[in-house]
Amino acid sequence: MTLIEARNLPRHVAIVMDGNGRWAELRGRPRTAGHRAGSHAVRRIVRTARRLGIEQLTLYAFSEQNWGRPDDEVDALMNLLQEFLVSERDEILQNGIQLRAVGNTQKLPPHVREVLDELSVRSSANRRMVLSLALSYGGREEIACAARTLAQQVRDGTLDPAEVTEEALARHIPSVSFGDPDLLIRTGGEVRISNFLLWGAAYAELFFSRTLWPDYTAEDLYEAIAAYQGRQRRFGLVPFVRPSARPSELVGHTEPAPT
Ligand code: FPP
């Protein structure tokens, strides 16, 4: 069992949920079966994160590039998303979870947008944990969009080129409002960021897990958090030595694995 320090949790955990397709192929099943199993893992990890007291969990559920997958796979993902939002609605609302979405959500089919918008509004006052879904999302796309906005302001004469600063650009990048991720996890064994939270992840601690997303458990999340807690974050500055935790400050995952 992996033990972690309860008082030194990453405030914001972001996850690239990769490996659904391979999980299905290993079992001789269609890729969509992998996505369905992946949605059970989403449920499991949302619960684990909430119990742990993670303030923000951001999940890469559908990239801008994913629209290029075969139509039946895109349709299946959209249906799963809608199913997830409907089946988790009560749990999200009753457990103080605020649901947010980032990305070009106008491109989502109406049946998904409807439940997404409804749940986002109904959960907006919840404060226990923010669950953000990156949907039709691309890191480069949102940075380019912010740059276009500033370029227009310069053209209109409302912004001086000298005012095109990091802060000015960041104000127009939607995912920046979520705060920078402290820990960015990618499952499925690949070692890349794939256009996820490019701006915010500038100083994120990266953790790559070999576990395929549908198999990802609370124990895997604890392992990533333990690795994070062993890192020294410097943000380009000099080392800060943190005292190590006492045994009474350590927690492990003890609850039965939820489905
Ligand atoms: C990447 O695996 C995963 C996705 C493109 C979609 C993630 C979707 C889910 C986890 C399920 C639905 C989401 C929610 C929020 C209910 P891949 O298909 O690229 O896997 P591969 O690399 O093994 O092919």
XYZ file of C-alpha atoms in Angstrom, residues 31-32 35 62 65-80 109 111:
22
model
C -12.192 0.263 -28.831
C -15.526 1.574 -27.591
C -13.837 3.821 -23.497
C -11.731 14.581 -25.603
C -7.742 16.254 -32.512
C -10.051 13.406 -31.378
C -12.734 14.688 -33.791
C -10.598 13.018 -36.475
C -11.295 9.512 -35.099
C -13.832 7.264 -36.875
C -17.404 8.506 -36.543
C -18.580 5.500 -34.546
C -15.832 6.033 -31.964
C -16.606 9.751 -31.671
C -20.328 8.973 -31.309
C -19.613 6.351 -28.654
C -17.441 8.805 -26.699
C -20.130 11.479 -26.855
C -22.775 9.021 -25.691
C -20.557 7.868 -22.819
C -23.525 17.527 -29.975
C -27.438 16.085 -26.278
